[in-house]
Amino acid sequence: MELKNKRIVITGAGSGIGKETVLQALKHEGVKILACDLNEKNILVHPNVIPYKCDVSKKENLDKLLKDADKKLGGIDIFYANAGFAYYEVIANADWDRIDRIYRTNVYSPLYCLIALNLTRKEPFLFIVTASAMSHLSLPGYAQYSSTKAAVRSFIDAYRYELKPGNRVMVVYPIATRTQFFDAAGKKVPVPFPSQSAETVAKKVISGIESNAKEVYPSLLFRFIQVLDRFLFFILPIYQKIEAMKLDSIKK
């Protein structure tokens, strides 16, 4: 897919991977972007970028977002469901509302948008969602976050076979990305090793769009570790234990 003249919606566009993807997409002629974020003041100021304040955890906001995208962009060629957040914590109690909050943002929102677009759109579209390497390898401290990303990955693995002809979906699996993401996850949150920049991820996203990729793994090191673990099955459990030690040190 060429990005020239494409109409793009990006959620979580005010920082991190979302903001960098906006920057990379704007390098292509005629691109128009509806950039959505909880804080529209953080959105890049550019003639081809329309700032849009939106809390994607609420159904009514998503319905309005899809309608407003048609009005402001004239349609949607690419929808990038990038908004999401994490908790870094030792789970101290059974808190229904806390679980519900992260699932509404990280799971319900992208699933709802993909289903709605697939069932109602006459023009073909590309749907992109930021999952995480943690959807393959859950880490101590990120139990709830990892579960949300695994849910998204599992859903799309099956739902891609229900997509109408011409509609496509691409899943992005970044490793720890050096952004404000970890600052928002909690106090004294260690960034897992290895890590990468938001710019690196965004460039891989654009490359994935252009090559019609189904999956994008911005870190070759993570892919290598995945393959290696199939033969040396103790590698990932050791990695999890190291991350558990970091969590224990914070508890103390």
Short mmCIF file of C-alpha atoms in Angstrom, two decimals:
data_model
loop_
_atom_site.label_atom_id
_atom_site.label_comp_id
_atom_site.label_asym_id
_atom_site.label_seq_id
_atom_site.Cartn_x
_atom_site.Cartn_y
_atom_site.Cartn_z
CA MET A 1 0.00 0.00 0.00
CA GLU A 2 1.24 3.46 -0.89
CA LEU A 3 0.65 6.13 1.73
CA LYS A 4 0.25 8.92 -0.78
CA ASN A 5 -3.06 10.77 -0.21
CA LYS A 6 -4.17 8.29 2.44
CA ARG A 7 -6.72 9.26 5.10
CA ILE A 8 -5.47 8.03 8.47
CA VAL A 9 -6.87 7.89 11.99
CA ILE A 10 -4.33 7.38 14.78
CA THR A 11 -5.30 7.01 18.44
CA GLY A 12 -2.82 7.72 21.20
CA ALA A 13 -1.27 10.24 18.82
CA GLY A 14 -0.11 12.75 21.41
CA SER A 15 3.02 10.90 22.49
CA GLY A 16 5.29 7.91 21.98
CA ILE A 17 4.70 5.54 19.08
CA GLY A 18 1.54 7.35 17.98
CA LYS A 19 3.20 10.74 17.71
CA GLU A 20 6.23 9.32 15.90
CA THR A 21 3.95 7.50 13.45
CA VAL A 22 2.24 10.81 12.68
CA LEU A 23 5.66 12.31 11.91
CA GLN A 24 6.69 9.41 9.68
CA ALA A 25 3.37 9.32 7.81
CA LEU A 26 3.56 13.04 7.05
CA LYS A 27 6.67 12.40 4.95
CA HIS A 28 4.32 11.02 2.30
CA GLU A 29 2.55 13.37 -0.08
CA GLY A 30 -1.08 14.26 0.56
CA VAL A 31 -1.49 12.28 3.78
CA LYS A 32 -4.24 13.57 6.08
CA ILE A 33 -4.35 12.47 9.70
CA LEU A 34 -7.02 12.64 12.37
CA ALA A 35 -4.77 12.51 15.43
CA CYS A 36 -6.64 11.42 18.55
CA ASP A 37 -5.50 11.72 22.13
CA LEU A 38 -6.84 12.36 25.62
CA ASN A 39 -4.88 15.61 25.59
CA GLU A 40 -5.12 17.28 22.20
CA LYS A 41 -2.55 19.89 23.26
CA ASN A 42 0.14 17.21 22.85
CA ILE A 43 -0.76 16.56 19.22
CA LEU A 44 1.63 17.72 16.51
CA VAL A 45 0.68 21.01 14.90
CA HIS A 46 0.66 20.57 11.11
CA PRO A 47 -1.63 21.64 8.23
CA ASN A 48 -2.39 17.99 7.42
CA VAL A 49 -3.06 16.96 11.01
CA ILE A 50 -6.46 17.41 12.63
CA PRO A 51 -6.23 17.27 16.45
CA TYR A 52 -9.08 15.35 18.05
CA LYS A 53 -9.70 14.86 21.75
CA CYS A 54 -11.05 11.41 22.51
CA ASP A 55 -11.27 8.94 25.38
CA VAL A 56 -11.29 5.66 23.47
CA SER A 57 -12.42 3.64 26.48
CA LYS A 58 -16.05 4.70 25.90
CA LYS A 59 -18.27 3.25 23.17
CA GLU A 60 -20.10 6.50 22.48
CA ASN A 61 -16.78 8.27 21.89
CA LEU A 62 -15.69 5.64 19.38
CA ASP A 63 -18.98 5.88 17.50
CA LYS A 64 -18.53 9.64 17.31
CA LEU A 65 -14.88 9.27 16.28
CA LEU A 66 -15.78 7.08 13.30
CA LYS A 67 -18.51 9.49 12.18
CA ASP A 68 -16.30 12.55 12.64
CA ALA A 69 -13.47 10.87 10.71
CA ASP A 70 -15.79 10.58 7.70
CA LYS A 71 -16.71 14.25 7.99
CA LYS A 72 -13.21 15.58 8.57
CA LEU A 73 -11.23 13.22 6.31
CA GLY A 74 -13.87 12.11 3.83
CA GLY A 75 -13.36 8.46 4.79
CA ILE A 76 -10.84 6.15 6.42
CA ASP A 77 -8.10 4.30 4.54
CA ILE A 78 -6.04 3.39 7.61
CA PHE A 79 -7.13 3.17 11.23
CA TYR A 80 -4.28 2.77 13.71
CA ALA A 81 -5.55 1.70 17.16
CA ASN A 82 -2.47 2.64 19.12
CA ALA A 83 -3.92 4.05 22.36
CA GLY A 84 -3.24 2.00 25.46
CA PHE A 85 -1.64 2.02 28.88
CA ALA A 86 -0.12 -0.31 31.46
CA TYR A 87 -0.08 -0.96 35.17
CA TYR A 88 3.20 -1.95 36.78
CA GLU A 89 2.27 -3.41 40.10
CA VAL A 90 1.99 -6.22 42.57
CA ILE A 91 -1.76 -6.92 42.50
CA ALA A 92 -2.81 -6.25 46.07
CA ASN A 93 -6.55 -6.85 45.86
CA ALA A 94 -9.37 -7.87 43.54
CA ASP A 95 -10.36 -4.54 41.98
CA TRP A 96 -13.05 -4.96 39.32
CA ASP A 97 -12.99 -1.30 38.22
CA ARG A 98 -9.21 -1.32 37.77
CA ILE A 99 -9.40 -4.42 35.56
CA ASP A 100 -12.33 -2.95 33.64
CA ARG A 101 -10.47 0.32 32.99
CA ILE A 102 -7.46 -1.26 31.30
CA TYR A 103 -9.55 -3.73 29.31
CA ARG A 104 -11.89 -1.02 28.01
CA THR A 105 -8.92 0.93 26.65
CA ASN A 106 -6.56 -1.83 25.54
CA VAL A 107 -9.01 -4.51 24.39
CA TYR A 108 -12.61 -3.40 23.94
CA SER A 109 -11.65 -0.26 22.05
CA PRO A 110 -9.55 -1.79 19.22
CA LEU A 111 -11.83 -4.83 18.90
CA TYR A 112 -14.94 -2.67 18.70
CA CYS A 113 -13.44 -0.35 16.09
CA LEU A 114 -12.21 -3.21 13.91
CA ILE A 115 -15.57 -4.99 14.00
CA ALA A 116 -17.49 -1.76 13.34
CA LEU A 117 -15.29 -0.84 10.39
CA ASN A 118 -15.43 -4.32 8.90
CA LEU A 119 -19.22 -4.53 9.07
CA THR A 120 -20.11 -1.01 7.95
CA ARG A 121 -17.45 0.20 5.49
CA LYS A 122 -17.94 -0.03 1.74
CA GLU A 123 -14.39 1.08 0.96
CA PRO A 124 -11.51 -1.28 1.87
CA PHE A 125 -9.33 -0.28 4.81
CA LEU A 126 -6.20 -1.28 6.69
CA PHE A 127 -6.61 -1.68 10.45
CA ILE A 128 -3.43 -1.52 12.55
CA VAL A 129 -3.22 -2.26 16.25
CA THR A 130 -0.33 -1.96 18.68
CA ALA A 131 -0.11 -5.21 20.59
CA SER A 132 3.16 -5.89 22.43
CA ALA A 133 5.96 -8.37 22.72
CA MET A 134 4.36 -9.00 26.12
CA SER A 135 1.44 -10.63 24.33
CA HIS A 136 3.92 -13.45 23.64
CA LEU A 137 5.94 -13.14 26.84
CA SER A 138 4.13 -11.86 29.92
CA LEU A 139 6.35 -10.20 32.50
CA PRO A 140 6.06 -9.96 36.30
CA GLY A 141 4.53 -6.61 37.24
CA TYR A 142 2.66 -6.42 33.96
CA ALA A 143 0.20 -9.29 34.46
CA GLN A 144 -2.92 -7.30 33.55
CA TYR A 145 -1.26 -5.37 30.71
CA SER A 146 0.20 -8.54 29.20
CA SER A 147 -3.21 -10.22 29.34
CA THR A 148 -4.85 -7.36 27.43
CA LYS A 149 -2.32 -7.56 24.62
CA ALA A 150 -2.59 -11.35 24.45
CA ALA A 151 -6.37 -10.97 24.13
CA VAL A 152 -5.96 -8.60 21.19
CA ARG A 153 -3.47 -10.90 19.47
CA SER A 154 -5.68 -13.95 19.92
CA PHE A 155 -8.80 -12.17 18.66
CA ILE A 156 -7.14 -10.87 15.51
CA ASP A 157 -5.51 -14.22 14.75
CA ALA A 158 -9.03 -15.59 14.32
CA TYR A 159 -11.01 -12.54 13.20
CA ARG A 160 -8.77 -11.79 10.23
CA TYR A 161 -10.55 -14.72 8.51
CA GLU A 162 -13.87 -12.90 8.89
CA LEU A 163 -12.70 -9.71 7.22
CA LYS A 164 -14.55 -8.69 4.09
CA PRO A 165 -12.56 -8.85 0.83
CA GLY A 166 -10.11 -5.95 0.61
CA ASN A 167 -10.02 -5.27 4.35
CA ARG A 168 -6.74 -6.04 6.08
CA VAL A 169 -5.30 -5.99 9.58
CA MET A 170 -1.71 -5.54 10.75
CA VAL A 171 -0.51 -6.21 14.30
CA VAL A 172 2.55 -4.43 15.72
CA TYR A 173 4.60 -6.12 18.46
CA PRO A 174 7.03 -3.58 19.93
CA ILE A 175 9.33 -4.46 22.80
CA ALA A 176 9.77 -1.96 25.64
CA THR A 177 9.71 1.44 24.01
CA ARG A 178 11.47 4.39 25.60
CA THR A 179 8.55 6.80 25.99
CA GLN A 180 6.36 8.27 28.75
CA PHE A 181 4.51 4.93 28.66
CA PHE A 182 6.52 3.56 31.57
CA ASP A 183 6.24 6.79 33.56
CA ALA A 184 2.47 6.43 33.39
CA ALA A 185 2.55 2.77 34.43
CA GLY A 186 3.57 3.51 38.02
CA LYS A 187 6.31 4.82 40.29
CA LYS A 188 9.95 3.77 39.82
CA VAL A 189 9.07 1.58 36.85
CA PRO A 190 12.15 -0.14 35.36
CA VAL A 191 12.23 -0.27 31.57
CA PRO A 192 12.59 -3.95 30.59
CA PHE A 193 15.60 -5.03 28.54
CA PRO A 194 15.88 -4.83 25.59
CA SER A 195 14.25 -1.54 24.65
CA GLN A 196 13.93 0.63 21.55
CA SER A 197 12.93 4.13 20.51
CA ALA A 198 9.44 5.16 19.40
CA GLU A 199 11.00 6.36 16.14
CA THR A 200 12.27 2.86 15.40
CA VAL A 201 8.80 1.39 15.93
CA ALA A 202 7.10 4.07 13.84
CA LYS A 203 9.45 3.51 10.91
CA LYS A 204 8.72 -0.22 11.05
CA VAL A 205 4.98 0.53 11.09
CA ILE A 206 5.28 2.61 7.93
CA SER A 207 7.43 -0.07 6.30
CA GLY A 208 4.81 -2.67 7.26
CA ILE A 209 2.06 -0.63 5.64
CA GLU A 210 4.03 -0.30 2.43
CA SER A 211 4.85 -4.02 2.28
CA ASN A 212 1.32 -5.21 3.19
CA ALA A 213 2.65 -7.01 6.26
CA LYS A 214 0.32 -8.91 8.58
CA GLU A 215 2.66 -8.61 11.54
CA VAL A 216 5.43 -6.19 12.44
CA TYR A 217 8.17 -7.04 14.94
CA PRO A 218 10.33 -3.90 15.31
CA SER A 219 12.98 -5.78 17.30
CA LEU A 220 14.97 -8.47 15.50
CA LEU A 221 16.56 -9.38 18.84
CA PHE A 222 13.17 -10.33 20.28
CA ARG A 223 12.40 -12.51 17.26
CA PHE A 224 15.77 -14.21 17.65
CA ILE A 225 15.08 -14.87 21.34
CA GLN A 226 11.68 -16.35 20.43
CA VAL A 227 13.23 -18.74 17.94
CA LEU A 228 16.10 -19.62 20.28
CA ASP A 229 13.68 -20.40 23.10
CA ARG A 230 12.08 -23.15 21.02
CA PHE A 231 15.31 -25.09 21.35
CA LEU A 232 16.62 -23.75 24.65
CA PHE A 233 13.31 -23.56 26.49
CA PHE A 234 14.82 -22.23 29.73
CA ILE A 235 15.75 -18.79 28.30
CA LEU A 236 12.41 -17.01 28.67
CA PRO A 237 11.69 -18.38 32.18
CA ILE A 238 15.10 -17.07 33.29
CA TYR A 239 14.25 -13.68 31.79
CA GLN A 240 10.94 -13.67 33.69
CA LYS A 241 12.73 -14.47 36.94
CA ILE A 242 15.11 -11.54 36.40
CA GLU A 243 12.14 -9.21 35.89
CA ALA A 244 10.50 -10.71 39.01
CA MET A 245 13.60 -9.75 41.01
CA LYS A 246 13.21 -6.15 39.82
CA LEU A 247 9.61 -6.20 40.99
CA ASP A 248 10.64 -7.57 44.39
CA SER A 249 13.20 -4.81 44.82
CA ILE A 250 10.51 -2.19 44.25
CA LYS A 251 8.18 -3.86 46.75
CA LYS A 252 10.88 -3.58 49.37
#
